[in-house]
Coordinates of C-alpha atoms in Angstrom, one line a residue:
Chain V
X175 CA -154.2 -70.2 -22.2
X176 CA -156.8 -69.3 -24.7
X177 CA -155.6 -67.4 -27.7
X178 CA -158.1 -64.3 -28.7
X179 CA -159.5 -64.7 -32.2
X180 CA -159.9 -61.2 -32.1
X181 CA -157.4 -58.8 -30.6
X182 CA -157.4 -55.2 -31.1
X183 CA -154.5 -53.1 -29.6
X184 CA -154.2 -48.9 -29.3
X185 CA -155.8 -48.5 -32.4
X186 CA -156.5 -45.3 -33.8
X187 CA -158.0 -44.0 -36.7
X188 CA -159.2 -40.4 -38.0
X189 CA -160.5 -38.9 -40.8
X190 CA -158.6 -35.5 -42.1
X191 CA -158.5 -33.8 -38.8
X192 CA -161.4 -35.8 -37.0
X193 CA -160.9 -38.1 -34.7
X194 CA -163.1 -41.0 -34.8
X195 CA -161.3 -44.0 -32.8
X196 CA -158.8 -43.1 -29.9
X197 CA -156.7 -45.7 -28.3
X198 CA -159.2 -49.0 -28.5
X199 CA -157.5 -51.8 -27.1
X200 CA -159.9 -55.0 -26.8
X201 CA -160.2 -58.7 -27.1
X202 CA -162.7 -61.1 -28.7
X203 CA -162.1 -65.2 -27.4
X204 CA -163.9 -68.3 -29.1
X205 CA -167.2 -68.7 -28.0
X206 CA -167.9 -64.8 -27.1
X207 CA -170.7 -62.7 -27.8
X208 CA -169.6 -59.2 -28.0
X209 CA -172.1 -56.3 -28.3
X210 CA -170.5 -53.2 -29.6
X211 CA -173.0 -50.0 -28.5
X212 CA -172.7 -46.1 -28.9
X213 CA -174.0 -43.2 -30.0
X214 CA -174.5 -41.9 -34.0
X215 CA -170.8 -41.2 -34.8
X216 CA -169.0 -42.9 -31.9
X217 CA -166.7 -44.9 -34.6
X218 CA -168.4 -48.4 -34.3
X219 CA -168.8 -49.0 -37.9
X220 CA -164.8 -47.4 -38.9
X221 CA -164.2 -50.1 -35.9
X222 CA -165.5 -53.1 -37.6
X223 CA -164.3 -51.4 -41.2
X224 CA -160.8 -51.3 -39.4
X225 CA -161.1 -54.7 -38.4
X226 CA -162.0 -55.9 -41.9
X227 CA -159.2 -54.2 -43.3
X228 CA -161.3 -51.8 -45.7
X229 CA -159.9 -48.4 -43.9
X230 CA -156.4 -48.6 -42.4
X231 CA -155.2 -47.2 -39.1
X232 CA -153.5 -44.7 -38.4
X233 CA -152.0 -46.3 -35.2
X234 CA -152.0 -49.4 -33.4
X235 CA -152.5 -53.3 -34.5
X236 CA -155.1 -55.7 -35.1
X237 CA -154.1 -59.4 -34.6
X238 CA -157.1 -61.9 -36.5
X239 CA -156.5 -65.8 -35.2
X240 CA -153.3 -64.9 -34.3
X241 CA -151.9 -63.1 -37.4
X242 CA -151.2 -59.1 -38.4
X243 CA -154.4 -58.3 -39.6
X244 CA -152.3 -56.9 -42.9
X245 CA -151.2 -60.5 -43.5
X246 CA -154.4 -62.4 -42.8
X247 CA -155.5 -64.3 -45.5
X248 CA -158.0 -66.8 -43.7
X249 CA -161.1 -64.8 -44.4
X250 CA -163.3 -68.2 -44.8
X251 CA -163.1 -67.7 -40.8
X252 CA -164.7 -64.5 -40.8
X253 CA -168.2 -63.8 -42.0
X254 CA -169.5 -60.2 -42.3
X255 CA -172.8 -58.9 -42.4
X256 CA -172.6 -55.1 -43.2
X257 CA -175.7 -52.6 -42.2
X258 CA -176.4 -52.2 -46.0
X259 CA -174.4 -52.9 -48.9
X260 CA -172.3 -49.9 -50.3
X261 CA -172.4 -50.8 -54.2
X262 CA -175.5 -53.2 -54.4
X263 CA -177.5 -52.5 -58.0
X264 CA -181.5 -53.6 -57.5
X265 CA -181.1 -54.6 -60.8
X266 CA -178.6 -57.1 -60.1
X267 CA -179.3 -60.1 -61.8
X268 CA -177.9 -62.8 -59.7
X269 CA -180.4 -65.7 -57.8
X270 CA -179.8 -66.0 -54.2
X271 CA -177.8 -69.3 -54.0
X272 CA -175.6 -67.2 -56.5
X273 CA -175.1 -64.9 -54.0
X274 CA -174.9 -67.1 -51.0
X275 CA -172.4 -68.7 -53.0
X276 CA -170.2 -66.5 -52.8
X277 CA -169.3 -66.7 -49.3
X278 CA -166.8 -69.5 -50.2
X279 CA -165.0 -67.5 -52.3
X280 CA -162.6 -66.6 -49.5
X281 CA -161.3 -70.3 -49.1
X282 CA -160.6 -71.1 -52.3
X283 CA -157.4 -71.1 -54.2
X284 CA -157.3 -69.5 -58.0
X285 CA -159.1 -70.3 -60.1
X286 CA -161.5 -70.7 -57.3
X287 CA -163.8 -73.3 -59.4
X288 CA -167.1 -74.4 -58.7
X289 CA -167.5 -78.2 -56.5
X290 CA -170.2 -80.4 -55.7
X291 CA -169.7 -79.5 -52.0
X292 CA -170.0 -75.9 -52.5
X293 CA -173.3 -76.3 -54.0
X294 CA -174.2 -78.8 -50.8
X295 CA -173.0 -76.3 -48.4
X296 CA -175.4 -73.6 -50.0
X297 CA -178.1 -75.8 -50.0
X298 CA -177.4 -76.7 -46.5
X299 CA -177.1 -72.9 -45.2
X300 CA -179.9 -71.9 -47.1
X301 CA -181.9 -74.7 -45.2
X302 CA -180.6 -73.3 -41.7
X303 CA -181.8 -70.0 -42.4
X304 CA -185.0 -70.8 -43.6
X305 CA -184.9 -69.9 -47.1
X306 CA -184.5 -72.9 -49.8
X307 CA -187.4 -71.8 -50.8
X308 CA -186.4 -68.5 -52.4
X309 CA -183.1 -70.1 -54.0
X310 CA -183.4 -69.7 -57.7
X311 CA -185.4 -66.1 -56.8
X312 CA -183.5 -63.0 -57.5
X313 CA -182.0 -60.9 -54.8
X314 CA -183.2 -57.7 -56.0
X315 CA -186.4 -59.1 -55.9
X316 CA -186.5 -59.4 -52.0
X317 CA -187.6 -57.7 -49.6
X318 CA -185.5 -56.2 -47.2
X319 CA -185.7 -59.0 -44.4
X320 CA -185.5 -61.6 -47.3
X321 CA -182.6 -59.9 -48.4
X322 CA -180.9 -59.3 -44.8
X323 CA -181.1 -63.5 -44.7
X324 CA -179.5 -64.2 -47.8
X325 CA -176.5 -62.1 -46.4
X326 CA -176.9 -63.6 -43.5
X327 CA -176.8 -67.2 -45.2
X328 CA -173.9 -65.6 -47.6
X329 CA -171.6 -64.7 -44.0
X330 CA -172.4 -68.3 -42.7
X331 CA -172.1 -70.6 -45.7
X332 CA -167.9 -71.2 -44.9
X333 CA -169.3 -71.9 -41.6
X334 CA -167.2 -69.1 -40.4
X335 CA -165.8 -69.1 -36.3
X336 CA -166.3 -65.5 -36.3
X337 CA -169.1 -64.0 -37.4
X338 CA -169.0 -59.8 -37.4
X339 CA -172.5 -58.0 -37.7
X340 CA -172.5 -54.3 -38.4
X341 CA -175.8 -53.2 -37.3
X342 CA -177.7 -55.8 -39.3
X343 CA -181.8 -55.3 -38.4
X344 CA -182.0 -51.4 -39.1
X345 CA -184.2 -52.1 -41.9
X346 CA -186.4 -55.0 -40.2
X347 CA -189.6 -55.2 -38.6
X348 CA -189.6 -55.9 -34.8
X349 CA -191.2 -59.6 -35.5
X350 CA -188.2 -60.4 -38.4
X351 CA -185.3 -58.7 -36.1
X352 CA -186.6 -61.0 -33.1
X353 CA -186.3 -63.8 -35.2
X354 CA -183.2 -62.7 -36.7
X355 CA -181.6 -62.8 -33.6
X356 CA -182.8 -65.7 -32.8
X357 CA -180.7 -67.6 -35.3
X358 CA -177.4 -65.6 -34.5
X359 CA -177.9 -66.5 -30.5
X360 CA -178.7 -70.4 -32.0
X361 CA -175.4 -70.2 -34.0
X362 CA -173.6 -68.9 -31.0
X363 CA -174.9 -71.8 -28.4
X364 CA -175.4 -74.5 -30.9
X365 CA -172.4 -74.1 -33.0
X366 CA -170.2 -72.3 -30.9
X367 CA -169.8 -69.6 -33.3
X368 CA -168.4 -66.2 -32.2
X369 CA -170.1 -63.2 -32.6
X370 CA -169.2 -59.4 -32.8
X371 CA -172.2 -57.8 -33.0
X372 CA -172.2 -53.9 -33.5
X373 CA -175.7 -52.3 -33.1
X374 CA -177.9 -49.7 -31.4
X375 CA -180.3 -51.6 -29.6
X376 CA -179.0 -52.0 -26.3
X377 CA -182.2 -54.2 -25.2
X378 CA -180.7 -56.9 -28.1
X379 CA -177.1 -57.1 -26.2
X380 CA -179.3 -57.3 -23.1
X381 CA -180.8 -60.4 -24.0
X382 CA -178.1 -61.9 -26.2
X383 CA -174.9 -61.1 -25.9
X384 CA -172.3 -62.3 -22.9
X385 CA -169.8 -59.4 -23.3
X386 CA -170.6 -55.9 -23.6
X387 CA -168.7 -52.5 -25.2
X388 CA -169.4 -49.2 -24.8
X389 CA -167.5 -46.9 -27.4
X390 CA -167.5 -43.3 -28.1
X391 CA -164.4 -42.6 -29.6
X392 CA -162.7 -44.4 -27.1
X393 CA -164.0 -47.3 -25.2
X394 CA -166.0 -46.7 -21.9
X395 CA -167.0 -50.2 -20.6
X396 CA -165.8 -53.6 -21.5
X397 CA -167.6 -56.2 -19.5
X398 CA -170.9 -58.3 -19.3
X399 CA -174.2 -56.7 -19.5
X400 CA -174.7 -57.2 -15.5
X401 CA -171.4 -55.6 -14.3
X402 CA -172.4 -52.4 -16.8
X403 CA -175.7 -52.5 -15.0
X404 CA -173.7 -52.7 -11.5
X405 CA -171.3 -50.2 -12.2
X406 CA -171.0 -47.0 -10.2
X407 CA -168.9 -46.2 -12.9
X408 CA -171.2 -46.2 -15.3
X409 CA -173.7 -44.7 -13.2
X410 CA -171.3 -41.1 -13.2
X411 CA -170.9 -41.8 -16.1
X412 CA -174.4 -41.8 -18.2
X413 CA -177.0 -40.9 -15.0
X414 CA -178.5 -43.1 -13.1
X415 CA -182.3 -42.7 -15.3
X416 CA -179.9 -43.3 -18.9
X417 CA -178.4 -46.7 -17.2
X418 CA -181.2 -47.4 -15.7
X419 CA -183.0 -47.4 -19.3
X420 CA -180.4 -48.9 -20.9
X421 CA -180.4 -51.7 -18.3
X422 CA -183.9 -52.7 -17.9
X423 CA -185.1 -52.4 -21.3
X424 CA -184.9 -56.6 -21.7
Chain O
X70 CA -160.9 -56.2 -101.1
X71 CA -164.3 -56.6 -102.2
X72 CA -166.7 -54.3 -100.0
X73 CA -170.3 -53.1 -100.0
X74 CA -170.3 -50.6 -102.1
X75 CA -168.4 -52.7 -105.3
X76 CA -171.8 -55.6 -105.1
X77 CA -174.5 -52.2 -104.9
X78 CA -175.2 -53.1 -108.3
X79 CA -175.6 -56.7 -107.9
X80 CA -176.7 -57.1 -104.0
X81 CA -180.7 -57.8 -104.6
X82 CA -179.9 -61.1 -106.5
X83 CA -177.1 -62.7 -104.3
X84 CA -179.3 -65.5 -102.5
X85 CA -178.0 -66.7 -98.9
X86 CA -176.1 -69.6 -100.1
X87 CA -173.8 -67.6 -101.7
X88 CA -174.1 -64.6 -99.7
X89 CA -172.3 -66.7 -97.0
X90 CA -170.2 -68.3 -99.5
X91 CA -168.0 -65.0 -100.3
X92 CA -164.5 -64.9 -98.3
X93 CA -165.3 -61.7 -96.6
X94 CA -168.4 -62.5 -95.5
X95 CA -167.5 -65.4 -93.8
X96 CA -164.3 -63.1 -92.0
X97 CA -167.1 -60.7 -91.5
X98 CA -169.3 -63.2 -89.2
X99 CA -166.6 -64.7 -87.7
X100 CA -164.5 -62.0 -86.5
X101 CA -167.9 -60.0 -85.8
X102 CA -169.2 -63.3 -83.7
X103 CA -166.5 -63.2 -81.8
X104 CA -165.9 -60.3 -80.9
X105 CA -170.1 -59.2 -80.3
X106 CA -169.4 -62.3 -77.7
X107 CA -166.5 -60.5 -76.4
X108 CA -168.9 -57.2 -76.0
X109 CA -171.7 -58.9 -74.1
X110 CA -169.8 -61.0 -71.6
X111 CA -167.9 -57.7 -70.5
X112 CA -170.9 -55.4 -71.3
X113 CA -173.1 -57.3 -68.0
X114 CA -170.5 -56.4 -65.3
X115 CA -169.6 -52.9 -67.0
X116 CA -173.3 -52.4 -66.8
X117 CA -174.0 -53.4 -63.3
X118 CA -170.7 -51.5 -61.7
X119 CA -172.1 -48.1 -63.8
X120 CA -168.7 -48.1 -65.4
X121 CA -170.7 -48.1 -69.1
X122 CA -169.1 -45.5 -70.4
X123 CA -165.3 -46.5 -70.2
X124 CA -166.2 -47.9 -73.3
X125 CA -166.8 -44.7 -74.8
X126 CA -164.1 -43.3 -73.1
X127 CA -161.6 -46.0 -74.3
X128 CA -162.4 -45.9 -77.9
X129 CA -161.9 -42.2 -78.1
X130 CA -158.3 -43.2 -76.5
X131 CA -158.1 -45.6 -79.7
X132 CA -159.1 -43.0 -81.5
X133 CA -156.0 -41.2 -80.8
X134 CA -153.9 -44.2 -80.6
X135 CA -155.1 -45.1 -84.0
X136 CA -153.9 -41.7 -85.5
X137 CA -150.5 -42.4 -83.9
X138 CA -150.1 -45.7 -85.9
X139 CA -151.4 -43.5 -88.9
X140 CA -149.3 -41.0 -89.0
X141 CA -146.6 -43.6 -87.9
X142 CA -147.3 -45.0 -91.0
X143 CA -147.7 -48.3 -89.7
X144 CA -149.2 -51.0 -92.0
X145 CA -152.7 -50.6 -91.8
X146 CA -153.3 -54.4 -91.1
X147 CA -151.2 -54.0 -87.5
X148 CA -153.0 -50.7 -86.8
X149 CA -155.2 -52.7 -84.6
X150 CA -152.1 -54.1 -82.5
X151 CA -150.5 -51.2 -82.5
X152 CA -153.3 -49.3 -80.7
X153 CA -153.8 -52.0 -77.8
X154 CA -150.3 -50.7 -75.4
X155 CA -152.1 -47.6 -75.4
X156 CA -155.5 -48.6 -74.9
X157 CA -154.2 -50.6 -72.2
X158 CA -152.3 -47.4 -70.3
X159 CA -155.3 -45.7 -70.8
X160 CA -157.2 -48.2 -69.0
X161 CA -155.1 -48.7 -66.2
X162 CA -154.8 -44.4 -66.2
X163 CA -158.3 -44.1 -65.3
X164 CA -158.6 -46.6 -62.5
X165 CA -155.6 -44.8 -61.0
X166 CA -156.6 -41.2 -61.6
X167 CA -160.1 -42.5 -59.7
X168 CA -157.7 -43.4 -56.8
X169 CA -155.1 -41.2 -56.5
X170 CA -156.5 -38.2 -57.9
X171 CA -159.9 -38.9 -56.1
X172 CA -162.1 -37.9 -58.7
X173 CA -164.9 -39.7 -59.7
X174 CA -165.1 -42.4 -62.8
X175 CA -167.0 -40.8 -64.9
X176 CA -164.3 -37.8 -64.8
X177 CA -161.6 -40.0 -64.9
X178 CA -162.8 -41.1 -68.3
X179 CA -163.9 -37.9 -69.5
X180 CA -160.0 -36.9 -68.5
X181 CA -158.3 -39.4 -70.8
X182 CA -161.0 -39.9 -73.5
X183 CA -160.6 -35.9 -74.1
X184 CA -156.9 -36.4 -74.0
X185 CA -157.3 -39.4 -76.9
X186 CA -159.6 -37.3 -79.1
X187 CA -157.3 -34.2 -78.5
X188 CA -154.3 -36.4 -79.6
X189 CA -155.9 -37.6 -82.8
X190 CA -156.9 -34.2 -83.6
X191 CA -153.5 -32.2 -83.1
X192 CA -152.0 -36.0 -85.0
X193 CA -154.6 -34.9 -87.8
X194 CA -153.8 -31.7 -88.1
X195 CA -150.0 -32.2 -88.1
X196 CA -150.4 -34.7 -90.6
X197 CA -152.1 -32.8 -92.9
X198 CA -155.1 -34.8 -93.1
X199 CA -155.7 -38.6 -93.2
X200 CA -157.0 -40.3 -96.1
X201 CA -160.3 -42.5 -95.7
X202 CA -158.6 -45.1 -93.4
X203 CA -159.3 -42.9 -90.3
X204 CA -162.7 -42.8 -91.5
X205 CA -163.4 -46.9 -91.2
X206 CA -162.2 -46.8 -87.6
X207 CA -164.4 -44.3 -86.7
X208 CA -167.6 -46.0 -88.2
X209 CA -166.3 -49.4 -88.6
X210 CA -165.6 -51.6 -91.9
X211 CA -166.0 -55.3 -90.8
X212 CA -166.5 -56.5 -94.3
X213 CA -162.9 -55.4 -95.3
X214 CA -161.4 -57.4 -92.3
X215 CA -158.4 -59.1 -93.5
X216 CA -157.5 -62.7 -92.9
X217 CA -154.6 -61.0 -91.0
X218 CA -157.0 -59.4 -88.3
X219 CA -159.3 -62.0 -88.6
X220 CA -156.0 -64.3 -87.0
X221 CA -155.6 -61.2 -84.6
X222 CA -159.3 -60.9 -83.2
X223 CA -159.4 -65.0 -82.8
X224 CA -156.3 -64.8 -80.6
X225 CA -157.8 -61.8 -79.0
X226 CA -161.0 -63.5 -78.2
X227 CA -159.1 -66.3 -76.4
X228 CA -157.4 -64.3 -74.4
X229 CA -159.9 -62.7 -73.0
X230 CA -162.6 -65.2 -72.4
X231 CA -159.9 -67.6 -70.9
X232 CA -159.2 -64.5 -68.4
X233 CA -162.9 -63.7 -68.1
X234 CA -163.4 -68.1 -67.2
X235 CA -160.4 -67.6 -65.0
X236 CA -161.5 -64.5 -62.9
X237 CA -164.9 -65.2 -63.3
X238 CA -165.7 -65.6 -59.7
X239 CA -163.9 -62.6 -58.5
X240 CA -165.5 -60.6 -61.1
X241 CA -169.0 -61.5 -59.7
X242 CA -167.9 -60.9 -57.0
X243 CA -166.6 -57.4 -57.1
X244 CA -169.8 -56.7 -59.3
X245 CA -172.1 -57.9 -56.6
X246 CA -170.5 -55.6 -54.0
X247 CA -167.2 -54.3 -54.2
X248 CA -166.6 -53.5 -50.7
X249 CA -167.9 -57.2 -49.4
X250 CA -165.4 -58.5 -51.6
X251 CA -162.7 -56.9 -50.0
X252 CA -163.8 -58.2 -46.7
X253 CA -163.5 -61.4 -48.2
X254 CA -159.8 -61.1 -48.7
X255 CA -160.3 -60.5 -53.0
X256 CA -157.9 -57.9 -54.1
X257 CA -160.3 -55.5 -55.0
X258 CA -158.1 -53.4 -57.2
X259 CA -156.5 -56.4 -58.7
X260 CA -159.6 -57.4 -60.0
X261 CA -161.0 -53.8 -61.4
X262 CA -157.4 -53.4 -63.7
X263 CA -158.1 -57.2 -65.2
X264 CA -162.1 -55.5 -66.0
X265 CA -160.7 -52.4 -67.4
X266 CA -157.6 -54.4 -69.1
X267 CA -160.1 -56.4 -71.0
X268 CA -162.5 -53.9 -71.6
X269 CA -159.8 -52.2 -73.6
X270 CA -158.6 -55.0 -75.4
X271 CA -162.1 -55.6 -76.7
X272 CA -162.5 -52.2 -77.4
X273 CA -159.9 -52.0 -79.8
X274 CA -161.1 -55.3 -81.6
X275 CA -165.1 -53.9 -82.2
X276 CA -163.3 -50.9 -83.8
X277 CA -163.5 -52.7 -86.8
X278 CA -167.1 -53.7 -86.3
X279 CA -169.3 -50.9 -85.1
X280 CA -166.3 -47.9 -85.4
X281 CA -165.5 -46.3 -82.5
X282 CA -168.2 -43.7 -82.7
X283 CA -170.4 -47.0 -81.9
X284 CA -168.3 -49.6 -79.6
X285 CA -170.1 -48.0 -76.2
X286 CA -173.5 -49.5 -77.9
X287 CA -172.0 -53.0 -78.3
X288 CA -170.7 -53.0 -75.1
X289 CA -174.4 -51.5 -73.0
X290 CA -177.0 -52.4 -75.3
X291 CA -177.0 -56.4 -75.4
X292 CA -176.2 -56.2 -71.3
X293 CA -178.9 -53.8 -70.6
X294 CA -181.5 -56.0 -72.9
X295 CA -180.6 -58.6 -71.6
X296 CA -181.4 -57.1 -67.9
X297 CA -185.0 -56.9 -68.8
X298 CA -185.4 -60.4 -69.2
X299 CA -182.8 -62.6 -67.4
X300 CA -182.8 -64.4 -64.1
X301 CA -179.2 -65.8 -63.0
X302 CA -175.9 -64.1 -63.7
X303 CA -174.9 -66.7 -66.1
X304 CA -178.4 -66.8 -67.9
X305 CA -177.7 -63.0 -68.3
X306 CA -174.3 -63.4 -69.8
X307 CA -175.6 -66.2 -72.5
X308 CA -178.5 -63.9 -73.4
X309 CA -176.6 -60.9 -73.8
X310 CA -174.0 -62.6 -75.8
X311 CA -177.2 -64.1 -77.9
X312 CA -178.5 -61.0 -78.5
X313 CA -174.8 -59.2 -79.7
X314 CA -174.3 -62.1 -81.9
X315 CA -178.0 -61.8 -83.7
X316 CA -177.6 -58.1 -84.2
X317 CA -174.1 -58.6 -85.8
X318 CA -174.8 -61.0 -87.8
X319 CA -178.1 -60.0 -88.7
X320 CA -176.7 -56.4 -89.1
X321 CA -173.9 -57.5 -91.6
X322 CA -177.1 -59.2 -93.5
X323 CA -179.0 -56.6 -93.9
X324 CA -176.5 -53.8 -94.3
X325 CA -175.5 -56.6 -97.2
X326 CA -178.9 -56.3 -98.7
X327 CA -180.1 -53.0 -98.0
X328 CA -176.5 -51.4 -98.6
X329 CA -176.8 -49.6 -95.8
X330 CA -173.5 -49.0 -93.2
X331 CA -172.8 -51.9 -91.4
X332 CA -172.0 -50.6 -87.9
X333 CA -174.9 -48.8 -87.8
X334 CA -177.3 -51.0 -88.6
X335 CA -176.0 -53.2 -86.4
X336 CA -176.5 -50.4 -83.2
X337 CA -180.3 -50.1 -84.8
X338 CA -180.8 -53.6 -84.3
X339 CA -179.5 -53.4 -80.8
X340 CA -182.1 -50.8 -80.1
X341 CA -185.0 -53.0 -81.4
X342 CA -183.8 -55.5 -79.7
X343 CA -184.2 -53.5 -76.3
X344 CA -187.3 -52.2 -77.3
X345 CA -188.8 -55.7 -77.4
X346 CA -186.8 -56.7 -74.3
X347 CA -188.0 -54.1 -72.4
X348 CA -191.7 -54.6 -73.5
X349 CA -191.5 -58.0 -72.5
X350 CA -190.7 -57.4 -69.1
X351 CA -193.4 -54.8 -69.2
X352 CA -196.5 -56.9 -70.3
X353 CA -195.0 -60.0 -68.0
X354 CA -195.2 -56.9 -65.2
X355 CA -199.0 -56.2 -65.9
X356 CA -199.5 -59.9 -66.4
X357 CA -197.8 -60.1 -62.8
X358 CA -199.5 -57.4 -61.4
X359 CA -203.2 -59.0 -62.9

């Protein structure tokens, strides 16, 4: 039997007296491609926070490869891609391979010190991604798709097996955010790399993703993007014209 | 202990040679080296997390810790050591007053640093006055650094750039973005009290260089100069540390020559030196822009 990479188990989680997650139970298995949708507020990003372990539950567990998500300390499995990063300085003066760089960090034993093969697999992600030639630039420097890539590149470069993306093209162009996708959906078929992919762009988990979550607060579908479209379920639940939009937007 | 103000009759004909060649000169440039090294290295990621000021906040903290030792009557030699426990509690109070008492860090220094200063005062007061000695910590007196603290601030220095080379990584980490560090499994927090830890240390070292009216300059000025021009994290850190070394040693000069106060003619030079940096950038802007 396969063993989830990912398994998520009554978990709650509120802030003061709001609740934001209610009782999600869910599982992720090697190979998925799990679209997380909702509305503005519906908890997705305190979801993936949860998962992370940068906000803790109030109830419930999180198991990561098979471990208590409190004692997990594999993170050179999991590569993250937040929507926008929290305590980034423009002026930051590091060069993009430093940054990509620093994706290994997570494997490495103290003193975590600089090899030869670290510096091969930056070269080596940066090449997948389409950007050697920005390398020695500066990441303030980029623009925001530039930049988007490089933390893309930065999530990838321990070649991770599960790869979480917290709504990752809000700031790119429709022709960058194609092509973005593009290279998640390769590293999913290609490399067999898992994907959690939280977003609000139903018409992207349309196209790409194999499994598909509806959350508000709680979850309201789990299944593929067909069986939400076939649903009478769903149907009662969002109208027929909102399911129908949702549905044949790809 | 020879100091500037016993050569001001002599100071215009002492030629480099021997300029260099007197005992606290050379304890001057060497501690001051050091420890302007010390300033830039930690200056960068103080800079870049917006945590600047905890310099400022910690030297008032030494301000207080130093009237302690005074009033103590500790040997005035060992007043250095004697203020880094408390310097060091300090430290560690501020990153827990940001996370338990959920203030901000900008409050949480203001909180302790007014506690410090308040200390030294009411210390002071009790104690009837101090004589001068309070006076060179709060504006500096490298050229009366002993061999004794010259021992001290070598020792110091390894510490700190060994845990610097050690944590190194993390720290670049944390001062990329703090929260993608976490999700990479780096304890966070861990790393902040080793920043802060050091910070203070290093703080109580450039007492004796700039005072501790002036240690916040050391620590931002170099770092932010340094900003203007670099490209690589690294190529920051050398060029910071290059430019805190030339103003120290080229402040000690020239406070030498012109008699002027050592500390702050080391903070002016700072200044220029960001005034050019910054101009640089500037005209290689336009030149971009063209």
């Amino acid at each position: 039997m396969q063993v989830d990479l990912l398994n998520v188990e009554g978990l709650c989680f509120g802030y003061n007296s709001m609740e934001v997650l209610n009782d999600i139970s869910f599982g992720v298995k090697a190979g998925d491609y799990l679209g997380i949708v909702g509305p503005n507020g519906s908890g997705k990003s305190t979801l993936v926070r949860a998962l992370l372990g940068l906000v803790q539950p109030g109830r419930g567990s999180i198991t990561l490869f098979g471990a208590s998500q409190a004692y997990f300390a594999e993170w050179q499995k999991i590569g993250y891609l937040p929507q926008r990063l929290k305590f980034f300085n423009p002026n930051f003066p590091g060069t993009v391979e430093e940054v990509v760089r620093l994706g290994l960090l997570a494997g490495k034993k103290f003193p975590k010190t600089r090899t030869k093969g670290d510096d091969e697999a930056v070269e080596r992600t940066l090449a997948l991604m389409g950007i050697s030639e920005i390398g020695r630039r500066l990441i303030g420097e980029l623009s925001g798709g530039q930049q988007q890539r490089v933390l893309l590149a930065r999530a990838m470069v321990s070649e991770p097996e599960l790869l979480i993306l917290d709504e990752p093209t809000t700031a790119l162009d429709p022709e960058t955010r194609e092509h973005f996708y593009g290279l998640v959906r390769d590293l999913n078929r290609e490399k067999n790399t898992t994907v959690l992919l939280v977003t609000h762009d139903t018409w992207s988990i349309g196209k790409y993703a194999t499994r598909f979550l509806y959350l508000d607060k709680k979850v309201i579908f789990d299944g593929t993007f067909d069986e939400f479209c076939r649903s009478p379920e769903m149907t009662g639940f969002f109208g027929e014209h909102a399911q129908h939009q949702i549905c044949h937007r790809h | 202990m020879p100091s500037i103000c016993s050569l001001r009759g002599n100071h215009y004909y002492v030629g480099f040679t021997e300029f260099i060649s007197y005992g606290f000169i050379q304890r001057a440039l060497l501690a001051g080296t050091l420890i302007a090294v010390l300033c830039a290295v930690l200056g960068v990621f103080l800079v870049l997390r917006r945590l600047s000021l905890i310099g400022d906040g910690l030297a008032h903290v030494t301000f207080g810790s130093v009237a302690i030792a005074l009033y103590l009557r500790i040997n005035p030699v060992y007043v250095t050591v004697a203020a880094i426990p408390l310097v060091l509690l300090s430290s560690l109070g501020i990153l827990k007053l940001t996370d338990k008492a959920r203030i901000y860090g900008d409050a949480a220094i203001g909180t302790v640093s007014s506690l410090g200063i308040a200390c030294g005062i009411l210390l002071a007061s009790a104690a009837g006055g101090f004589n001068v000695d309070l006076f060179s910590y709060l504006f500096g007196s490298i050229l009366s650094i002993s061999s004794t603290e010259l021992v001290i601030s070598v020792g110091l220095f390894g510490v700190v750039m060994l845990v610097v080379a050690l944590f190194y990584n993390d720290l670049f980490a944390i001062t990329f973005d703090e929260e993608l560090a976490k999700s990479s499994g780096i304890k966070t927090e861990r790393i902040n009290a080793v920043l802060v830890l050091l910070t203070a240390l290093t703080v109580v070292l450039a007492m004796k260089v700039v005072g501790i009216m002036l240690i916040s300059a050391l620590l931002i000025l170099p770092a932010v100069s340094a900003l203007q021009i670099s490209r690589g994290f690294r190529t920051t850190i050398a060029v910071a540390a290059g430019f805190a070394v030339f103003s120290v040693v080229s402040g000690i000069f020239g406070s030498f020559v012109l008699n002027l106060p050592t500390g702050g003619a080391i903070v002016i030079i700072n200044i220029f030196l960001f005034i050019l940096a910054f101009a640089l950038k500037s005209l290689k802007g336009v030149k971009g822009e063209g």
